[in-house]
Amino acid sequence: MLSVSIGTVVWSSIAFLIVLFLLAKLAWKPILASIREREDSIDDALKSASKAREEMANLTKSNEALLNEARAERDGMLKDARGTKDQIISEAKDRADVEYNKILASAKDAIRQEKSAAIAEIKEQVATLSIEIAERVIREELKSDEKQKQLIDKYLQEAKLN
């Protein structure tokens, strides 16, 4: 079995306590300071990461807000463009209607004038033809003296009646 002597235990304990004392006086403070420094740097890194995460979240929100604003502006511009397009089309239709009405009125006036001219020409031709026919009829009827006297008597009697 194991045999342990008291002297070895005592000297080992004394050596351990000396090493422990030396470590506490010389190495413990720098080791603890380095551990604290490492803890602080880890805390700072975690805080920086958290801050960066918050900034990224804020940037994401800001980007989303900018995108929404840009979409709204685009939609407004499209709406304005559609309104302008509709207005231009409406104005063009109105102008076309006005021009159509002008052309239609002008055509109606031209037709009316042509009709009046044609009617006047027809009346003139009818009058000319009537005179020519009357002239020929009267010449035929008035070839003889007897017929001329009868016609004059007839007109005289009609004139006396009136």
mmCIF file of C-alpha atoms in Angstrom:
data_model
loop_
_atom_site.group_PDB
_atom_site.id
_atom_site.type_symbol
_atom_site.label_atom_id
_atom_site.label_comp_id
_atom_site.label_asym_id
_atom_site.label_seq_id
_atom_site.Cartn_x
_atom_site.Cartn_y
_atom_site.Cartn_z
ATOM 1 C CA MET A 1 0.000 0.000 0.000
ATOM 2 C CA LEU A 2 0.892 3.477 0.120
ATOM 3 C CA SER A 3 2.993 4.779 2.774
ATOM 4 C CA VAL A 4 2.976 8.425 3.445
ATOM 5 C CA SER A 5 5.353 9.981 5.813
ATOM 6 C CA ILE A 6 4.427 12.977 7.858
ATOM 7 C CA GLY A 7 7.622 14.805 7.001
ATOM 8 C CA THR A 8 6.931 14.591 3.309
ATOM 9 C CA VAL A 9 3.418 15.856 3.845
ATOM 10 C CA VAL A 10 4.646 18.729 6.015
ATOM 11 C CA TRP A 11 7.403 19.746 3.571
ATOM 12 C CA SER A 12 5.054 19.402 0.632
ATOM 13 C CA SER A 13 2.500 21.533 2.431
ATOM 14 C CA ILE A 14 5.131 24.140 3.280
ATOM 15 C CA ALA A 15 6.353 24.153 -0.335
ATOM 16 C CA PHE A 16 2.776 24.441 -1.533
ATOM 17 C CA LEU A 17 2.087 27.345 0.814
ATOM 18 C CA ILE A 18 5.293 29.102 -0.292
ATOM 19 C CA VAL A 19 4.379 28.654 -3.947
ATOM 20 C CA LEU A 20 0.865 29.782 -3.131
ATOM 21 C CA PHE A 21 2.196 32.850 -1.276
ATOM 22 C CA LEU A 22 4.581 33.711 -4.113
ATOM 23 C CA LEU A 23 1.867 33.226 -6.654
ATOM 24 C CA ALA A 24 -0.502 35.411 -4.621
ATOM 25 C CA LYS A 25 2.090 38.163 -4.225
ATOM 26 C CA LEU A 26 3.683 38.079 -7.636
ATOM 27 C CA ALA A 27 1.454 36.339 -10.184
ATOM 28 C CA TRP A 28 -2.077 36.436 -8.766
ATOM 29 C CA LYS A 29 -2.667 40.177 -9.276
ATOM 30 C CA PRO A 30 -1.415 40.215 -12.895
ATOM 31 C CA ILE A 31 -3.394 37.042 -13.674
ATOM 32 C CA LEU A 32 -6.565 38.495 -12.122
ATOM 33 C CA ALA A 33 -5.945 41.822 -13.852
ATOM 34 C CA SER A 34 -5.530 40.049 -17.197
ATOM 35 C CA ILE A 35 -8.706 38.007 -16.551
ATOM 36 C CA ARG A 36 -10.608 41.206 -15.617
ATOM 37 C CA GLU A 37 -9.203 42.914 -18.680
ATOM 38 C CA ARG A 38 -10.298 39.955 -20.804
ATOM 39 C CA GLU A 39 -13.762 40.062 -19.173
ATOM 40 C CA ASP A 40 -13.993 43.795 -19.846
ATOM 41 C CA SER A 41 -12.935 43.356 -23.467
ATOM 42 C CA ILE A 42 -15.520 40.562 -23.887
ATOM 43 C CA ASP A 43 -18.190 42.792 -22.278
ATOM 44 C CA ASP A 44 -17.151 45.668 -24.544
ATOM 45 C CA ALA A 45 -17.289 43.359 -27.570
ATOM 46 C CA LEU A 46 -20.752 42.129 -26.527
ATOM 47 C CA LYS A 47 -21.935 45.709 -25.994
ATOM 48 C CA SER A 48 -20.469 46.726 -29.369
ATOM 49 C CA ALA A 49 -22.160 43.752 -31.028
ATOM 50 C CA SER A 50 -25.440 44.671 -29.344
ATOM 51 C CA LYS A 51 -25.020 48.285 -30.390
ATOM 52 C CA ALA A 52 -24.169 47.206 -33.942
ATOM 53 C CA ARG A 53 -27.248 44.949 -33.958
ATOM 54 C CA GLU A 54 -29.401 47.893 -32.817
ATOM 55 C CA GLU A 55 -27.849 50.135 -35.464
ATOM 56 C CA MET A 56 -28.500 47.488 -38.112
ATOM 57 C CA ALA A 57 -32.102 47.219 -36.923
ATOM 58 C CA ASN A 58 -32.405 51.027 -37.086
ATOM 59 C CA LEU A 59 -30.815 51.059 -40.547
ATOM 60 C CA THR A 60 -33.193 48.324 -41.658
ATOM 61 C CA LYS A 61 -36.153 50.327 -40.361
ATOM 62 C CA SER A 62 -34.768 53.459 -41.996
ATOM 63 C CA ASN A 63 -34.257 51.600 -45.276
ATOM 64 C CA GLU A 64 -37.785 50.206 -45.111
ATOM 65 C CA ALA A 65 -39.138 53.698 -44.429
ATOM 66 C CA LEU A 66 -37.142 55.072 -47.389
ATOM 67 C CA LEU A 67 -38.389 52.235 -49.605
ATOM 68 C CA ASN A 68 -41.978 52.878 -48.545
ATOM 69 C CA GLU A 69 -41.511 56.600 -49.178
ATOM 70 C CA ALA A 70 -39.991 55.881 -52.593
ATOM 71 C CA ARG A 71 -42.856 53.531 -53.423
ATOM 72 C CA ALA A 72 -45.398 56.122 -52.339
ATOM 73 C CA GLU A 73 -43.623 58.772 -54.425
ATOM 74 C CA ARG A 74 -43.514 56.407 -57.412
ATOM 75 C CA ASP A 75 -47.213 55.629 -56.999
ATOM 76 C CA GLY A 76 -47.957 59.361 -56.799
ATOM 77 C CA MET A 77 -45.949 60.020 -59.936
ATOM 78 C CA LEU A 78 -47.722 57.191 -61.758
ATOM 79 C CA LYS A 79 -51.079 58.544 -60.597
ATOM 80 C CA ASP A 80 -50.142 62.031 -61.813
ATOM 81 C CA ALA A 81 -48.951 60.594 -65.129
ATOM 82 C CA ARG A 82 -52.207 58.691 -65.558
ATOM 83 C CA GLY A 83 -54.160 61.850 -64.715
ATOM 84 C CA THR A 84 -52.135 63.862 -67.209
ATOM 85 C CA LYS A 85 -52.625 61.153 -69.842
ATOM 86 C CA ASP A 86 -56.374 61.109 -69.242
ATOM 87 C CA GLN A 87 -56.478 64.918 -69.366
ATOM 88 C CA ILE A 88 -54.526 65.008 -72.647
ATOM 89 C CA ILE A 89 -56.802 62.367 -74.156
ATOM 90 C CA SER A 90 -59.876 64.243 -72.955
ATOM 91 C CA GLU A 91 -58.584 67.536 -74.382
ATOM 92 C CA ALA A 92 -57.756 65.834 -77.687
ATOM 93 C CA LYS A 93 -61.256 64.340 -77.831
ATOM 94 C CA ASP A 94 -62.794 67.747 -77.054
ATOM 95 C CA ARG A 95 -60.703 69.411 -79.757
ATOM 96 C CA ALA A 96 -61.638 66.646 -82.207
ATOM 97 C CA ASP A 97 -65.338 67.110 -81.329
ATOM 98 C CA VAL A 98 -65.079 70.870 -81.829
ATOM 99 C CA GLU A 99 -63.268 70.384 -85.142
ATOM 100 C CA TYR A 100 -65.834 67.758 -86.190
ATOM 101 C CA ASN A 101 -68.684 70.132 -85.356
ATOM 102 C CA LYS A 102 -67.003 72.938 -87.322
ATOM 103 C CA ILE A 103 -66.487 70.688 -90.337
ATOM 104 C CA LEU A 104 -70.058 69.381 -90.066
ATOM 105 C CA ALA A 105 -71.489 72.913 -89.832
ATOM 106 C CA SER A 106 -69.343 74.024 -92.764
ATOM 107 C CA ALA A 107 -70.505 71.038 -94.813
ATOM 108 C CA LYS A 108 -74.142 71.731 -93.919
ATOM 109 C CA ASP A 109 -73.733 75.383 -94.951
ATOM 110 C CA ALA A 110 -72.103 74.327 -98.219
ATOM 111 C CA ILE A 111 -74.918 71.852 -98.872
ATOM 112 C CA ARG A 112 -77.532 74.518 -98.070
ATOM 113 C CA GLN A 113 -75.848 77.004 -100.409
ATOM 114 C CA GLU A 114 -75.549 74.413 -103.180
ATOM 115 C CA LYS A 115 -79.198 73.459 -102.683
ATOM 116 C CA SER A 116 -80.302 77.107 -102.829
ATOM 117 C CA ALA A 117 -78.218 77.677 -105.930
ATOM 118 C CA ALA A 118 -79.633 74.526 -107.549
ATOM 119 C CA ILE A 119 -83.220 75.531 -106.686
ATOM 120 C CA ALA A 120 -82.641 79.044 -108.058
ATOM 121 C CA GLU A 121 -81.171 77.595 -111.238
ATOM 122 C CA ILE A 122 -84.085 75.161 -111.605
ATOM 123 C CA LYS A 123 -86.584 78.019 -111.061
ATOM 124 C CA GLU A 124 -84.810 80.061 -113.672
ATOM 125 C CA GLN A 125 -84.846 77.181 -116.148
ATOM 126 C CA VAL A 126 -88.523 76.462 -115.405
ATOM 127 C CA ALA A 127 -89.355 80.143 -115.935
ATOM 128 C CA THR A 128 -87.402 80.216 -119.190
ATOM 129 C CA LEU A 129 -89.049 77.033 -120.394
ATOM 130 C CA SER A 130 -92.489 78.316 -119.363
ATOM 131 C CA ILE A 131 -91.958 81.529 -121.296
ATOM 132 C CA GLU A 132 -90.759 79.647 -124.365
ATOM 133 C CA ILE A 133 -93.710 77.260 -124.194
ATOM 134 C CA ALA A 134 -96.165 80.121 -123.652
ATOM 135 C CA GLU A 135 -94.610 82.007 -126.519
ATOM 136 C CA ARG A 136 -94.959 79.032 -128.868
ATOM 137 C CA VAL A 137 -98.524 78.321 -127.725
ATOM 138 C CA ILE A 138 -99.541 81.967 -128.203
ATOM 139 C CA ARG A 139 -97.934 82.100 -131.651
ATOM 140 C CA GLU A 140 -99.847 79.011 -132.687
ATOM 141 C CA GLU A 141 -103.106 80.305 -131.343
ATOM 142 C CA LEU A 142 -102.667 83.819 -132.623
ATOM 143 C CA LYS A 143 -101.746 82.918 -136.199
ATOM 144 C CA SER A 144 -105.120 83.851 -137.402
ATOM 145 C CA ASP A 145 -106.865 87.202 -136.936
ATOM 146 C CA GLU A 146 -110.035 85.535 -135.781
ATOM 147 C CA LYS A 147 -108.311 83.833 -132.893
ATOM 148 C CA GLN A 148 -106.601 87.086 -131.863
ATOM 149 C CA LYS A 149 -109.970 88.858 -131.679
ATOM 150 C CA GLN A 150 -111.510 86.057 -129.634
ATOM 151 C CA LEU A 151 -108.596 86.134 -127.171
ATOM 152 C CA ILE A 152 -108.820 89.939 -126.799
ATOM 153 C CA ASP A 153 -112.567 89.750 -126.193
ATOM 154 C CA LYS A 154 -112.104 87.075 -123.607
ATOM 155 C CA TYR A 155 -109.485 89.139 -121.696
ATOM 156 C CA LEU A 156 -111.715 92.201 -121.840
ATOM 157 C CA GLN A 157 -114.652 90.332 -120.364
ATOM 158 C CA GLU A 158 -112.484 88.939 -117.578
ATOM 159 C CA ALA A 159 -111.121 92.403 -116.875
ATOM 160 C CA LYS A 160 -114.638 93.847 -116.627
ATOM 161 C CA LEU A 161 -115.686 91.183 -114.161
ATOM 162 C CA ASN A 162 -112.915 91.954 -111.756
#
